Amino acid sequence: TLLDYFLQGYLKSMVYANNLRTFDALRLNIERSNCDIRPELLHNVIENGIHRIRSCARSRDGHLNDVLFKT
C-alpha cells in the first residue's frame, strides 16, 4: 500500500540516522522511530497519494508536470 511504501523509507532513514554500534541501540532506535509516527504524517501521506492518483487520471497517461518526484 501507499503507507507501506512510504513508511519503509521513512523508518529506515530514522532508524539509521545515527551511528549504531550495538543491537540494543538498533532496537531502541526502531522503537523510538515507531513511536514518533504521528497521525498527521499518515494523513499527509494519504492526501499526497490521492493527489498523485488524481493527477495521473487527469493526465490520461501523459506527463505529470505538477507532481514532484524524489529520487
Short mmCIF file of N, CA and C in Angstrom, two decimals:
data_model
loop_
_atom_site.label_atom_id
_atom_site.label_comp_id
_atom_site.label_asym_id
_atom_site.label_seq_id
_atom_site.Cartn_x
_atom_site.Cartn_y
_atom_site.Cartn_z
N THR A 1 0.83 -1.19 0.00
CA THR A 1 0.00 0.00 0.00
C THR A 1 0.88 1.25 0.00
N LEU A 2 0.24 2.35 -0.19
CA LEU A 2 0.95 3.63 -0.19
C LEU A 2 1.67 3.87 1.13
N LEU A 3 0.99 3.59 2.24
CA LEU A 3 1.61 3.80 3.55
C LEU A 3 2.79 2.86 3.77
N ASP A 4 2.67 1.61 3.33
CA ASP A 4 3.78 0.67 3.48
C ASP A 4 5.00 1.17 2.72
N TYR A 5 4.79 1.62 1.49
CA TYR A 5 5.88 2.11 0.67
C TYR A 5 6.56 3.31 1.32
N PHE A 6 5.78 4.25 1.80
CA PHE A 6 6.34 5.43 2.45
C PHE A 6 7.04 5.07 3.75
N LEU A 7 6.37 4.29 4.60
CA LEU A 7 6.92 4.00 5.93
C LEU A 7 8.22 3.23 5.87
N GLN A 8 8.39 2.38 4.88
CA GLN A 8 9.63 1.64 4.76
C GLN A 8 10.82 2.59 4.64
N GLY A 9 10.73 3.54 3.76
CA GLY A 9 11.82 4.51 3.58
C GLY A 9 11.95 5.47 4.74
N TYR A 10 10.82 5.91 5.26
CA TYR A 10 10.83 6.86 6.37
C TYR A 10 11.46 6.25 7.61
N LEU A 11 11.01 5.05 7.97
CA LEU A 11 11.55 4.41 9.17
C LEU A 11 13.02 4.06 9.01
N LYS A 12 13.41 3.62 7.83
CA LYS A 12 14.82 3.30 7.61
C LYS A 12 15.69 4.54 7.80
N SER A 13 15.24 5.67 7.28
CA SER A 13 16.03 6.90 7.44
C SER A 13 16.10 7.34 8.90
N MET A 14 15.03 7.12 9.65
CA MET A 14 15.01 7.50 11.06
C MET A 14 15.85 6.53 11.91
N VAL A 15 15.72 5.25 11.65
CA VAL A 15 16.41 4.24 12.46
C VAL A 15 17.92 4.35 12.30
N TYR A 16 18.37 4.57 11.07
CA TYR A 16 19.81 4.61 10.82
C TYR A 16 20.37 6.03 10.75
N ALA A 17 19.68 6.99 11.37
CA ALA A 17 20.12 8.39 11.33
C ALA A 17 21.43 8.61 12.06
N ASN A 18 21.71 7.79 13.06
CA ASN A 18 22.97 7.95 13.79
C ASN A 18 23.78 6.65 13.71
N ASN A 19 25.00 6.70 14.16
CA ASN A 19 25.92 5.57 14.07
C ASN A 19 25.59 4.55 15.17
N LEU A 20 25.00 3.44 14.76
CA LEU A 20 24.60 2.40 15.72
C LEU A 20 25.75 1.41 15.91
N ARG A 21 26.05 1.11 17.16
CA ARG A 21 27.16 0.21 17.44
C ARG A 21 26.73 -1.11 18.06
N THR A 22 25.50 -1.16 18.56
CA THR A 22 25.04 -2.39 19.21
C THR A 22 23.63 -2.73 18.73
N PHE A 23 23.27 -3.99 18.95
CA PHE A 23 21.93 -4.44 18.63
C PHE A 23 20.90 -3.72 19.48
N ASP A 24 21.23 -3.49 20.75
CA ASP A 24 20.31 -2.78 21.64
C ASP A 24 20.05 -1.35 21.16
N ALA A 25 21.08 -0.70 20.65
CA ALA A 25 20.90 0.66 20.11
C ALA A 25 19.98 0.63 18.89
N LEU A 26 20.14 -0.39 18.05
CA LEU A 26 19.27 -0.54 16.89
C LEU A 26 17.82 -0.75 17.33
N ARG A 27 17.63 -1.65 18.28
CA ARG A 27 16.28 -1.94 18.78
C ARG A 27 15.64 -0.68 19.37
N LEU A 28 16.41 0.08 20.13
CA LEU A 28 15.90 1.31 20.74
C LEU A 28 15.51 2.33 19.67
N ASN A 29 16.34 2.47 18.64
CA ASN A 29 16.02 3.39 17.55
C ASN A 29 14.75 2.97 16.81
N ILE A 30 14.56 1.67 16.62
CA ILE A 30 13.35 1.18 15.97
C ILE A 30 12.13 1.53 16.81
N GLU A 31 12.21 1.28 18.10
CA GLU A 31 11.08 1.58 18.99
C GLU A 31 10.77 3.08 19.00
N ARG A 32 11.80 3.90 19.10
CA ARG A 32 11.59 5.35 19.12
C ARG A 32 11.00 5.85 17.81
N SER A 33 11.52 5.33 16.71
CA SER A 33 11.04 5.76 15.40
C SER A 33 9.57 5.40 15.20
N ASN A 34 9.18 4.22 15.65
CA ASN A 34 7.78 3.82 15.55
C ASN A 34 6.89 4.72 16.38
N CYS A 35 7.36 5.10 17.56
CA CYS A 35 6.56 5.96 18.44
C CYS A 35 6.45 7.39 17.91
N ASP A 36 7.40 7.79 17.08
CA ASP A 36 7.41 9.16 16.55
C ASP A 36 6.47 9.36 15.36
N ILE A 37 5.87 8.29 14.85
CA ILE A 37 4.95 8.42 13.73
C ILE A 37 3.64 9.00 14.24
N ARG A 38 3.28 10.15 13.73
CA ARG A 38 2.08 10.85 14.17
C ARG A 38 0.94 10.68 13.16
N PRO A 39 -0.29 10.73 13.62
CA PRO A 39 -1.43 10.61 12.71
C PRO A 39 -1.41 11.66 11.59
N GLU A 40 -0.92 12.86 11.89
CA GLU A 40 -0.87 13.91 10.86
C GLU A 40 0.04 13.50 9.71
N LEU A 41 1.15 12.84 10.03
CA LEU A 41 2.07 12.39 9.00
C LEU A 41 1.38 11.38 8.08
N LEU A 42 0.69 10.42 8.67
CA LEU A 42 -0.01 9.41 7.88
C LEU A 42 -1.11 10.05 7.04
N HIS A 43 -1.81 11.01 7.60
CA HIS A 43 -2.85 11.72 6.86
C HIS A 43 -2.24 12.43 5.64
N ASN A 44 -1.11 13.09 5.84
CA ASN A 44 -0.46 13.80 4.73
C ASN A 44 0.00 12.84 3.64
N VAL A 45 0.49 11.66 4.03
CA VAL A 45 0.91 10.66 3.05
C VAL A 45 -0.28 10.23 2.20
N ILE A 46 -1.41 9.98 2.85
CA ILE A 46 -2.61 9.56 2.12
C ILE A 46 -3.10 10.67 1.20
N GLU A 47 -3.13 11.90 1.70
CA GLU A 47 -3.58 13.04 0.88
C GLU A 47 -2.67 13.23 -0.34
N ASN A 48 -1.37 13.09 -0.14
CA ASN A 48 -0.43 13.22 -1.25
C ASN A 48 -0.66 12.11 -2.27
N GLY A 49 -0.90 10.90 -1.79
CA GLY A 49 -1.16 9.78 -2.69
C GLY A 49 -2.42 10.00 -3.51
N ILE A 50 -3.46 10.51 -2.87
CA ILE A 50 -4.71 10.81 -3.58
C ILE A 50 -4.46 11.88 -4.65
N HIS A 51 -3.68 12.89 -4.30
CA HIS A 51 -3.34 13.95 -5.27
C HIS A 51 -2.62 13.35 -6.48
N ARG A 52 -1.67 12.47 -6.25
CA ARG A 52 -0.92 11.85 -7.35
C ARG A 52 -1.82 10.97 -8.22
N ILE A 53 -2.70 10.22 -7.58
CA ILE A 53 -3.61 9.36 -8.34
C ILE A 53 -4.53 10.21 -9.22
N ARG A 54 -5.06 11.28 -8.66
CA ARG A 54 -5.93 12.17 -9.44
C ARG A 54 -5.16 12.84 -10.57
N SER A 55 -3.90 13.19 -10.32
CA SER A 55 -3.08 13.79 -11.38
C SER A 55 -2.87 12.80 -12.52
N CYS A 56 -2.64 11.54 -12.17
CA CYS A 56 -2.48 10.50 -13.20
C CYS A 56 -3.76 10.36 -14.02
N ALA A 57 -4.90 10.35 -13.34
CA ALA A 57 -6.17 10.21 -14.05
C ALA A 57 -6.43 11.40 -14.97
N ARG A 58 -6.12 12.60 -14.49
CA ARG A 58 -6.33 13.81 -15.31
C ARG A 58 -5.42 13.83 -16.53
N SER A 59 -4.22 13.31 -16.39
CA SER A 59 -3.26 13.37 -17.49
C SER A 59 -3.52 12.32 -18.56
N ARG A 60 -4.35 11.34 -18.23
CA ARG A 60 -4.67 10.25 -19.17
C ARG A 60 -3.39 9.64 -19.73
N ASP A 61 -2.52 9.23 -18.82
CA ASP A 61 -1.23 8.60 -19.14
C ASP A 61 -0.22 9.57 -19.75
N GLY A 62 -0.45 10.86 -19.61
CA GLY A 62 0.50 11.84 -20.12
C GLY A 62 1.53 12.21 -19.06
N HIS A 63 2.20 13.33 -19.25
CA HIS A 63 3.21 13.79 -18.31
C HIS A 63 2.56 14.36 -17.05
N LEU A 64 3.24 14.20 -15.93
CA LEU A 64 2.76 14.73 -14.66
C LEU A 64 3.61 15.94 -14.29
N ASN A 65 3.36 17.05 -14.93
CA ASN A 65 4.18 18.25 -14.74
C ASN A 65 4.03 18.87 -13.36
N ASP A 66 2.88 18.69 -12.71
CA ASP A 66 2.67 19.35 -11.42
C ASP A 66 3.02 18.46 -10.23
N VAL A 67 3.60 17.29 -10.47
CA VAL A 67 3.96 16.37 -9.38
C VAL A 67 5.47 16.31 -9.27
N LEU A 68 5.97 16.53 -8.05
CA LEU A 68 7.41 16.45 -7.81
C LEU A 68 7.76 15.03 -7.39
N PHE A 69 8.79 14.47 -7.99
CA PHE A 69 9.25 13.13 -7.66
C PHE A 69 10.63 13.22 -7.05
N LYS A 70 10.85 12.50 -5.96
CA LYS A 70 12.17 12.44 -5.33
C LYS A 70 12.86 11.16 -5.76
N THR A 71 14.17 11.24 -5.94
CA THR A 71 14.93 10.04 -6.28
C THR A 71 15.92 9.74 -5.20
#
